[in-house]
Coordinates of C-alpha atoms and ligand atoms in Angstrom, one line a residue:
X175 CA 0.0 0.0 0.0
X176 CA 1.3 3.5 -1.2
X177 CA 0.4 6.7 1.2
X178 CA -2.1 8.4 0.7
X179 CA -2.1 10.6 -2.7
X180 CA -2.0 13.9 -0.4
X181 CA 0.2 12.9 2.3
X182 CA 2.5 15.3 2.7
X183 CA 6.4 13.8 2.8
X184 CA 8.8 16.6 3.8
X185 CA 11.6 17.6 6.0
X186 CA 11.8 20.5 8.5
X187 CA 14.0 23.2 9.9
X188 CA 14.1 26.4 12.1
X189 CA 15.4 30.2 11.4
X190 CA 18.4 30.0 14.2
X191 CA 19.4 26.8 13.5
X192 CA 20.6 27.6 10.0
X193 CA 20.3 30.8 9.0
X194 CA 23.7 32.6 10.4
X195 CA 23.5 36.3 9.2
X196 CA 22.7 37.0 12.8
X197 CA 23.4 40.9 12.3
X198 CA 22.2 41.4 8.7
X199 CA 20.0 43.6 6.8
X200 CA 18.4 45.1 9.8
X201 CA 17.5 41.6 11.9
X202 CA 17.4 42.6 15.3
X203 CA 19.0 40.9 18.1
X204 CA 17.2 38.1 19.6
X205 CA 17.6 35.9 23.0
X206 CA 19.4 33.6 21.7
X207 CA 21.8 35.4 20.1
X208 CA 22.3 36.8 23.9
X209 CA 22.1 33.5 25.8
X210 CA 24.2 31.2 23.4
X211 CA 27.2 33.6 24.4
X212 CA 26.9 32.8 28.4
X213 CA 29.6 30.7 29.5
X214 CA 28.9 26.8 29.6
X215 CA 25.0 27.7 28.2
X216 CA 25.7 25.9 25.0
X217 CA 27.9 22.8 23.7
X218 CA 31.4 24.2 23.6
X219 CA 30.5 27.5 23.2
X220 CA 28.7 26.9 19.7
X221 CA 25.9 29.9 18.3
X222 CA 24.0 30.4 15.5
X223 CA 26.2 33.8 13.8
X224 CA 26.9 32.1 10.9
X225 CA 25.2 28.2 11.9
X226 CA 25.0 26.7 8.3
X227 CA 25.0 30.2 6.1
X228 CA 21.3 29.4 4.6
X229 CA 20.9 33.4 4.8
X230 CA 23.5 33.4 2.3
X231 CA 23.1 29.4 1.1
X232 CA 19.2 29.1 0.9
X233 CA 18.8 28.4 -3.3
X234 CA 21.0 26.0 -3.1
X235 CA 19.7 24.3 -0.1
X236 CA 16.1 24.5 -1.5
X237 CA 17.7 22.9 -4.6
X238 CA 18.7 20.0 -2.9
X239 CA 15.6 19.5 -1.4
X240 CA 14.0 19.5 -4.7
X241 CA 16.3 17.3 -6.0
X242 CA 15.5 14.8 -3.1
X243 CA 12.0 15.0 -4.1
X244 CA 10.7 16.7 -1.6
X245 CA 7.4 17.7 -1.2
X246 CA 7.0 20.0 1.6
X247 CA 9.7 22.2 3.5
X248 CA 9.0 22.7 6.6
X249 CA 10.9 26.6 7.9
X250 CA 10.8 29.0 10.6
X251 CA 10.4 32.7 10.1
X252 CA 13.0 34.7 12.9
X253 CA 10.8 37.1 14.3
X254 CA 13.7 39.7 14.8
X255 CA 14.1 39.8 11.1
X256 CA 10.5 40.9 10.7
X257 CA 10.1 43.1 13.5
X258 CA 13.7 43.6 14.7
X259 CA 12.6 45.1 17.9
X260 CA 9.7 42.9 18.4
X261 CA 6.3 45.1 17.9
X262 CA 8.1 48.5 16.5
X263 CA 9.0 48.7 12.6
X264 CA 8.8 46.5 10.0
X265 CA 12.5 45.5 8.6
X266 CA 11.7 45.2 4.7
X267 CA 14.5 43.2 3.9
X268 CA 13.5 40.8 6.5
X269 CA 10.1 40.3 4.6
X270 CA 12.2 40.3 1.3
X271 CA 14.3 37.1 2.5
X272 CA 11.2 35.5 3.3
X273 CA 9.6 35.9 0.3
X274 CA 12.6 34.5 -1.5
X275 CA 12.5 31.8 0.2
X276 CA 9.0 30.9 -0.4
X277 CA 9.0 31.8 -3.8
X278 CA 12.2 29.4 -4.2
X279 CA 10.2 26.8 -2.5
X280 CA 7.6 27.5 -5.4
X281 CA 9.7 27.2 -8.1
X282 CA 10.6 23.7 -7.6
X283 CA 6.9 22.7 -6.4
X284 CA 8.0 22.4 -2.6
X285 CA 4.9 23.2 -0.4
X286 CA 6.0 25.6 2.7
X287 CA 4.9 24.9 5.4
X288 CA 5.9 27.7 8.3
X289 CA 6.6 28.2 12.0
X290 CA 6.1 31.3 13.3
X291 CA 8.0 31.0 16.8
X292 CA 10.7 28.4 16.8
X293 CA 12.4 29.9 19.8
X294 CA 14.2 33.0 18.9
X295 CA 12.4 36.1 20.7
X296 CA 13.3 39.5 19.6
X297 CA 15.9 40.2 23.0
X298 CA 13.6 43.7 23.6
X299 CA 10.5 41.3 24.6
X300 CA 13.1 39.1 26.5
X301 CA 14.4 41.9 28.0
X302 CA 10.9 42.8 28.9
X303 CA 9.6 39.3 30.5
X304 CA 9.1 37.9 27.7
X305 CA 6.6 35.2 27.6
X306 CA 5.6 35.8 31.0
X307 CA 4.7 39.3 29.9
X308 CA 1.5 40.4 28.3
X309 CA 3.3 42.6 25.7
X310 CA 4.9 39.4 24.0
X311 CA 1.8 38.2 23.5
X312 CA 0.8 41.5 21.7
X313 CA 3.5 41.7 19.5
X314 CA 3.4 38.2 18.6
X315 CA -0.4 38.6 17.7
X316 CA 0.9 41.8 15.5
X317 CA 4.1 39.8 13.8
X318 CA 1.6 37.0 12.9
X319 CA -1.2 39.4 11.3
X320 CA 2.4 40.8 8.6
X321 CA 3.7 37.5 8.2
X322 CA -0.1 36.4 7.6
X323 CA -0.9 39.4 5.4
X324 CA 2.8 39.0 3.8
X325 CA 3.2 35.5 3.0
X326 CA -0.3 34.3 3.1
X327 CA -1.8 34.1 -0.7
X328 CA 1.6 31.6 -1.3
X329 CA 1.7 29.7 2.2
X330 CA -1.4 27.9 3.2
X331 CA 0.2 26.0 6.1
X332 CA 1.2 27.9 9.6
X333 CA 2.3 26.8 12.9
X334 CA 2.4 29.2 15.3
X335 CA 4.4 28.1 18.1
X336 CA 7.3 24.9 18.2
X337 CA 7.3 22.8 21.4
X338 CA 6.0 25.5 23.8
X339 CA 6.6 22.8 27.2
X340 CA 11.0 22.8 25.6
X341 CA 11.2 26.7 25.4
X342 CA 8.9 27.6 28.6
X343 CA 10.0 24.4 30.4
X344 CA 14.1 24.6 29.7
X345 CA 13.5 28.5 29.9
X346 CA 11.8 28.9 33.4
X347 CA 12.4 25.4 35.0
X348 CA 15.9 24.1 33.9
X349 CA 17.0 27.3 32.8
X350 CA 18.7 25.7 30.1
X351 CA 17.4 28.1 28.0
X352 CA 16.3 32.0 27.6
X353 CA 15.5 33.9 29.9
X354 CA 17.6 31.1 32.2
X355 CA 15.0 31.0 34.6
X356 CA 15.5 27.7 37.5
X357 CA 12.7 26.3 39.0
X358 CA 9.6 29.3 39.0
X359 CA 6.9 27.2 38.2
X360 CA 4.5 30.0 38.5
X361 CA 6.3 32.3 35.5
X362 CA 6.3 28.7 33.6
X363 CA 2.8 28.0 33.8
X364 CA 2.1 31.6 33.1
X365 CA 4.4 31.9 30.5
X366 CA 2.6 28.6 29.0
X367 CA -0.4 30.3 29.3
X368 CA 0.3 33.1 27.1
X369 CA 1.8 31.1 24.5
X370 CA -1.9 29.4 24.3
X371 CA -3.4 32.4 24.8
X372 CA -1.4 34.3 22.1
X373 CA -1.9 31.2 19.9
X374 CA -5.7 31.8 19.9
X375 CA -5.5 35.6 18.8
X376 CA -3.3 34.5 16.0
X377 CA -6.2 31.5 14.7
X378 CA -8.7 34.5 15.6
X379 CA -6.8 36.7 13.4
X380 CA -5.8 34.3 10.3
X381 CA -9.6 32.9 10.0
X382 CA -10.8 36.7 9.8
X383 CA -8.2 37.4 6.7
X384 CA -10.0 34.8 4.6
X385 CA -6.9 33.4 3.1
X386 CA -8.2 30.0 3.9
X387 CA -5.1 28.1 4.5
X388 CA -4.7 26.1 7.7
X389 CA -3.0 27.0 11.3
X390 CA -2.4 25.2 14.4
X391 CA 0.4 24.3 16.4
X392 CA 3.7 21.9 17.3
X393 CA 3.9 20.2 20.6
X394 CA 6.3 17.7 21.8
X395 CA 4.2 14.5 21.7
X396 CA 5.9 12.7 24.4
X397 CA 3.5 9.7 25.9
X398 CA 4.4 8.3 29.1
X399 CA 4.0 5.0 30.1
X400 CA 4.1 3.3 33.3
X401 CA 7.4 1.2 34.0
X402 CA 5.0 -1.9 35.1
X403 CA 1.0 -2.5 36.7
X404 CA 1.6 -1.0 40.4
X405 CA -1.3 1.4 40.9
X406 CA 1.6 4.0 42.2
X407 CA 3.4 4.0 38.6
X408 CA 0.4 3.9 37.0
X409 CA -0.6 7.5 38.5
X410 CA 2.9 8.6 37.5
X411 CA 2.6 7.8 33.9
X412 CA -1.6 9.6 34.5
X413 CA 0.4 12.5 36.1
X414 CA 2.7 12.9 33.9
X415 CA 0.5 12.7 30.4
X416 CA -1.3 15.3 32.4
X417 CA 1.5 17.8 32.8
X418 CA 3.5 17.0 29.5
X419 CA 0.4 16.4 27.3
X420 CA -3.2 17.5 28.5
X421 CA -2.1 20.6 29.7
X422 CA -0.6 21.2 26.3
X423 CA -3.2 19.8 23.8
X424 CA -6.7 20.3 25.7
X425 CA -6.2 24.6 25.5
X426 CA -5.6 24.3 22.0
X427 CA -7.7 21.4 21.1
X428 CA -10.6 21.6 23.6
X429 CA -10.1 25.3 24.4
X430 CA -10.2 24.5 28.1
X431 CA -7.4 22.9 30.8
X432 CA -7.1 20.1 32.1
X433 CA -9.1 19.7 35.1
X434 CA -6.4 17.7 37.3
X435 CA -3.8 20.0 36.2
X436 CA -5.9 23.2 37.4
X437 CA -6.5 21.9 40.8
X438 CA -3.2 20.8 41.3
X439 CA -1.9 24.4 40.4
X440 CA -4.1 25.8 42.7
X441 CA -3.0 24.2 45.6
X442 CA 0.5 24.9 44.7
X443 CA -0.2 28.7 44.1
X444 CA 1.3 28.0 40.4
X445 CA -1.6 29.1 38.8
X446 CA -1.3 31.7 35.8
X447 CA -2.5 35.0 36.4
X448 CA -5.4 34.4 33.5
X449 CA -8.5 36.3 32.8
X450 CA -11.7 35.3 31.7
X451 CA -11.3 37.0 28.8
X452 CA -8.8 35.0 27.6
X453 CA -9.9 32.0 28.7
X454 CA -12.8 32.6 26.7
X455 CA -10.6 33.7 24.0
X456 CA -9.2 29.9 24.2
X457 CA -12.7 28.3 24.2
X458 CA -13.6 30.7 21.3
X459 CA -10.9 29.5 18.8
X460 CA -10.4 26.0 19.8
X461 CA -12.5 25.1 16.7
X462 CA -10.6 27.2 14.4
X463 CA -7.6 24.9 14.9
X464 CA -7.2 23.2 12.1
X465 CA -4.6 20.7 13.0
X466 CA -1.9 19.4 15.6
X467 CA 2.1 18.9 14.9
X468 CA 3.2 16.3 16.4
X469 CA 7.0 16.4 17.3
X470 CA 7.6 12.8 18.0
X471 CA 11.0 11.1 19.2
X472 CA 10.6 8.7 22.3
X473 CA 8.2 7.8 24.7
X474 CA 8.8 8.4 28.5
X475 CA 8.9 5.2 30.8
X476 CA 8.1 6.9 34.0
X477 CA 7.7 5.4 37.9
X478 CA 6.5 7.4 40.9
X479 CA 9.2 9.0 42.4
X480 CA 10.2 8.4 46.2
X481 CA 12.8 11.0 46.9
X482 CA 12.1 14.3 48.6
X483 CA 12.0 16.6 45.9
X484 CA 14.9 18.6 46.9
X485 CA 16.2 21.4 45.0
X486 CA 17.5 20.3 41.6
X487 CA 20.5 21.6 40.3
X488 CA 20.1 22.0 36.3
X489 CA 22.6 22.1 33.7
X490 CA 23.3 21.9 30.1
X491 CA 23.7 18.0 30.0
X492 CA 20.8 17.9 32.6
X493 CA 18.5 19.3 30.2
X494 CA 19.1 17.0 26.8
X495 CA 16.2 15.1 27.8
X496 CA 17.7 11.8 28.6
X497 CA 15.7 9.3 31.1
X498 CA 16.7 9.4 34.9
X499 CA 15.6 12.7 36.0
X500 CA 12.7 13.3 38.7
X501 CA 9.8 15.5 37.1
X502 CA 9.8 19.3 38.1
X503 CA 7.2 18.8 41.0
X504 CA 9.0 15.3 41.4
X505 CA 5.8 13.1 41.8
X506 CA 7.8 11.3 39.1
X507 CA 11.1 10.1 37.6
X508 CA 11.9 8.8 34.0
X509 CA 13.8 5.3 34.0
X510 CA 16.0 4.0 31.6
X511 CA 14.8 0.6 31.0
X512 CA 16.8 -2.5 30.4
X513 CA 14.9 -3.9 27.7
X514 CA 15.0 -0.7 25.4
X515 CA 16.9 0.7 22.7
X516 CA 18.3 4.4 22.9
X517 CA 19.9 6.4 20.6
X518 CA 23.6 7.8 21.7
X519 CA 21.6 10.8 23.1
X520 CA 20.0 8.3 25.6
X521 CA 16.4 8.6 23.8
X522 CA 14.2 5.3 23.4
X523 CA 13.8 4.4 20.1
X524 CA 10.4 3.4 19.9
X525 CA 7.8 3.3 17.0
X526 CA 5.2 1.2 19.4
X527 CA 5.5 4.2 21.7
X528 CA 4.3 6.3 18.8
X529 CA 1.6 4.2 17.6
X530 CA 0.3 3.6 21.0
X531 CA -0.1 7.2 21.8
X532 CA -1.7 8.1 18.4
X533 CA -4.2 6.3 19.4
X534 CA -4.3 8.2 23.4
X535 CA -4.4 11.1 21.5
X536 CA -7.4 10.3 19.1
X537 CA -9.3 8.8 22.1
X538 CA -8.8 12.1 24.2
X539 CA -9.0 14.6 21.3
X540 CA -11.5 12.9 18.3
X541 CA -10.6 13.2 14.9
X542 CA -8.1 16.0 14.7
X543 CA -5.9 16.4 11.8
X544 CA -2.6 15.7 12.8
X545 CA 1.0 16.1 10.8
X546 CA 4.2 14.4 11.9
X547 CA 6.0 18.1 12.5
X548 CA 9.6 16.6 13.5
X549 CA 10.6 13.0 13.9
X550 CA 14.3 11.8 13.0
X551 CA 17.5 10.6 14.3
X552 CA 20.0 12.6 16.5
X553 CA 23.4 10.9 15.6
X554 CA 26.8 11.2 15.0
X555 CA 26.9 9.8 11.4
X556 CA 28.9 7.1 10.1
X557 CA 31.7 8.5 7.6
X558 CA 33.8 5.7 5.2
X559 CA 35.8 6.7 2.9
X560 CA 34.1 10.2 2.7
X561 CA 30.6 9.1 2.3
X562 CA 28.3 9.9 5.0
X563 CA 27.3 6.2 5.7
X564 CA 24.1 7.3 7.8
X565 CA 22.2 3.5 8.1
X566 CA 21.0 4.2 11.8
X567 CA 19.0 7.0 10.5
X568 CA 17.6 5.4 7.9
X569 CA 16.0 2.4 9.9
X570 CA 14.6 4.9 12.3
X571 CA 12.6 6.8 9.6
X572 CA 11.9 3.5 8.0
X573 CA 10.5 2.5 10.8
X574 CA 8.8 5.2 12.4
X575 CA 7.2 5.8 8.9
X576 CA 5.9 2.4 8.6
X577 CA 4.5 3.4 12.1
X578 CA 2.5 6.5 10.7
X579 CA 1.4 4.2 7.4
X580 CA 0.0 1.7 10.2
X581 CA -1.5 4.4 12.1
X582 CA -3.5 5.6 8.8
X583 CA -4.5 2.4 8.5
X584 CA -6.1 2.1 11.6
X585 CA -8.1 5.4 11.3
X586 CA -5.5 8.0 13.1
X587 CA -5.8 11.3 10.3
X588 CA -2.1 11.8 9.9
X589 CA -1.7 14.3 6.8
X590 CA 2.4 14.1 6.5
X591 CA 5.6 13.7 7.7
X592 CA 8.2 16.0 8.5
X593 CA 11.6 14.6 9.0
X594 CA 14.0 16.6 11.4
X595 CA 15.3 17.4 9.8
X596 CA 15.9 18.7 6.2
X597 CA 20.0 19.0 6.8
X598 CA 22.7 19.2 9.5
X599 CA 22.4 22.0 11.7
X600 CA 22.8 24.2 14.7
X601 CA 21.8 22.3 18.0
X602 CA 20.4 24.3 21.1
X603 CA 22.1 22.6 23.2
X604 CA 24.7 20.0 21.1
X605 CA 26.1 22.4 18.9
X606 CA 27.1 20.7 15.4
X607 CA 27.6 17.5 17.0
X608 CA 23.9 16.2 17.0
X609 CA 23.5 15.0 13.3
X610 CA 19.9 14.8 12.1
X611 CA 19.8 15.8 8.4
X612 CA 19.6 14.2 5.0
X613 CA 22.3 16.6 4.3
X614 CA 26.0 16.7 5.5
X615 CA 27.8 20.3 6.1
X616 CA 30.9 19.9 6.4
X617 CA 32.6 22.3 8.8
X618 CA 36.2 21.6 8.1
X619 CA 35.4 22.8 4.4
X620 CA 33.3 26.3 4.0
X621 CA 30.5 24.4 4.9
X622 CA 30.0 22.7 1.8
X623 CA 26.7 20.3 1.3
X624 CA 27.0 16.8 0.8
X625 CA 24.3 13.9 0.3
X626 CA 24.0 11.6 2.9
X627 CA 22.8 7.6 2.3
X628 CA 19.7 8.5 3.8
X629 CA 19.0 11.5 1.1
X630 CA 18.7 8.9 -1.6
X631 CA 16.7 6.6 0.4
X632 CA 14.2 9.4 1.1
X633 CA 14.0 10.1 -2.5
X634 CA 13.4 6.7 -3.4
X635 CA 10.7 6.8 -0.6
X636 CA 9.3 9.8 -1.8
X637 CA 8.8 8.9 -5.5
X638 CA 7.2 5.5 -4.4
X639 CA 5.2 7.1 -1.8
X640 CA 6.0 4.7 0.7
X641 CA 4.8 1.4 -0.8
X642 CA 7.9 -0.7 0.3
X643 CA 7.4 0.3 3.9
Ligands
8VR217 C1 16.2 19.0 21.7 C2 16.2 18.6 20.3 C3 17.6 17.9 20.0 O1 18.6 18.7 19.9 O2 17.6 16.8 19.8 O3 15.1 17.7 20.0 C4 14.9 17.4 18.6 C5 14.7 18.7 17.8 O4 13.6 19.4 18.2 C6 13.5 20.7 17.5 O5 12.2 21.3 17.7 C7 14.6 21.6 17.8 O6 14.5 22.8 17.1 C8 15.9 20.8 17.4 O7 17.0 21.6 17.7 C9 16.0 19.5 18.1 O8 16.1 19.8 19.5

């Protein structure tokens, strides 16, 4: 069985990761370009000033993409360039690169497909509390209306926000990201808040312009299960879908939280400073969400945690997600299990996991449209004799796509599937070290593209839409 005739096989990236050009025609500074010169905030010191030069690089990189066959490029737009200090003037040139690199996408039949906010906040709306602060929210709501009004009669497919529980979480919990912040679980549920909240405007906002395309977000869809039957880690893994999910999906998806989350932050005086205007504003647009991106790249195997929840110390190689950490309330910890597989990252490899929460997610949620947003291999490739030998990544797609064919199958209304990602790039938090593209850069040489194995596997995939899978 081929995939469906309209499903959607593409590849993704995001604006900091790859652009470089950090200082360029008129782009204003943005957190990241701040925080990724702290000491010991990023793998050896690495930052996205020049990352992979697709400022500069961009027709050729689209080039390759075409030649891979692909049908759908998946980009962020960096807000700075837009609106270099967040809600003043409009930067023309930064509109100009955009449009280039739509229209490129054009030329070779590529479907864009773009991201909003994929984590790099204009530094004057960092500097100003940023997404615990209700101004971010207004400017976002006002950069979305020009990129809407800009871009909108050639895109037809907008995210609005990537992985809002990475940038609020490592951001205000772990503070292994902007603004730094450890532990204040009250600015990280509030700053969660006004992503969701500003996320509503925006689908308010889009549906109004008529340009009838689609919008909705990218989570992290990261399903826990319970390390075995006891009743105690059986509320773990309940607790922890609850936090890492529920309190995600259900304000975008039902327009309403989670009722064991709410109670829970109430007891713990964590709850977001909301109003019932935008609470309503949630309900409101919940319906003009056309679909869900799914970022999917392990499960979590979780157990309730018995250790006091003392103070924990964050770093860097705290915060790269691998198992073995207690939760931020520490009701529960994430095991590494011995009959697993993990990736050198220490992620499970598991397309069961996926499949299995698909189906969590259509019993909560309905009939939602869903796309596969991000879902690849972080490695450190293979090279023999010069050829980027890149098998590992290869069987994970293959199997994580066989995995989505399955899912179709069984009723789940997945639409496509975005690998993470289109080419090597700039890691938040691994610098150049964490592979996951189709395409190699090569650092030692002016950061010259070369195809990978799994770029012609891909392309075969592509043109026989799947039917070997
Ligand atoms: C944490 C990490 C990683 O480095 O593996 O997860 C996978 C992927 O998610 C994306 O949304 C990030 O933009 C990208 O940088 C990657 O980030």
């Amino acid at each position: 069985m081929k995939f469906p005739h309209d499903f959607l096989f593409g590849a993704a990236t995001a604006a900091y990761q790859i652009e470089g050009a950090w200082d360029e025609d008129g782009k204003g500074p943005t957190n990241w370009d701040v925080f990724s010169k702290l000491p010991g905030k990023t793998y050896e010191g690495t930052n996205g000033d020049i990352a992979i030069d697709h400022y500069h690089r961009y027709k050729e990189d689209i080039r390759l993409m075409a030649e891979m066959g692909l049908e759908s490029y998946r980009f962020s737009v960096s807000w700075a360039r837009i609106l270099p200090t967040g809600d003043g003037e409009v930067n023309q040139k930064g509109l100009d690169f955009y449009n280039d690199v739509i229209n490129e996408c054009l030329h070779y039949g590529i479907v864009p497909f773009v991201t909003l906010y994929h984590w790099d906040l204009p530094l004057t709306l960092e500097q100003d509390g940023g997404w615990t602060a209700k101004r971010t929210v207004e400017a976002f709501v006002k950069y979305a209306e020009i990129c809407f009004r800009a871009f909108g009669d050639r895109v037809k497919h907008w995210i609005t926000f990537n992985e809002t529980v990475m940038f609020c979480g490592l951001g205000y919990l772990k503070g292994a990201h902007p603004p730094g912040i450890s532990n204040d679980k009250k600015k990280y549920f509030q700053a969660t808040h006004h992503v969701f909240y500003a996320h509503a405007r925006a689908v308010e906002v889009y549906k109004s312009l008529k340009q009838y395309g689609e919008i909705g977000i990218t989570h992290v869809f990261l399903p826990a299960f319970s390390t075995d039957d006891q009743p105690e880690n059986v509320s773990a893994a309940r607790h922890a879908n609850e936090y890492e999910t529920f309190w995600y999906y259900d304000p975008i998806l039902k327009g309403e939280y989670p009722a064991y989350v709410v109670e829970q932050l109430k007891d713990n005086g964590w709850t977001p400073d909301w109003t019932v205007e935008e609470l309503d504003t949630l309900r409101g647009n919940a319906a003009g969400n056309d679909f869900i991106g799914l970022n999917y790249y392990q499960p979590i195997r979780v157990e309730r945690n018995r250790e006091a929840a003392a103070f924990t110390e964050h770093t860097r190689e705290t915060s790269t997600l691998a198992p073995g950490h207690a939760s931020f309330d520490g009701f529960y910890r994430t095991v590494k299990m011995e009959d697993k597989t993990y990736t050198k990252w220490g992620w499970e490899i598991s397309p069961q996991g996926f499949l299995d929460g698909l189906h969590m997610l259509k019993q909560r949620y309905g009939d939602i449209k869903m796309y596969v947003t991000e879902n690849g291999l972080g490695d450190e490739d293979p090279i023999i004799e010069g050829e980027i030998v890149d098998v590992p990544r290869v069987k994970y797609i293959e199997e994580h796509l066989k995995v989505v064919k399955q899912a179709i199958r069984e009723g789940i209304h997945l639409k496509g599937y975005y690998a993470w990602s289109a080419i090597d790039l700039l890691s938040w938090l691994n610098g150049f070290k964490k592979q996951y593209g189709f395409i190699y850069v090569d650092h030692e040489n002016q950061l010259s593209r070369k195809k990978k194995l799994s770029f012609h596997w891909y392309k075969r995939i592509i043109e026989t839409r799947g039917e070997e899978l």
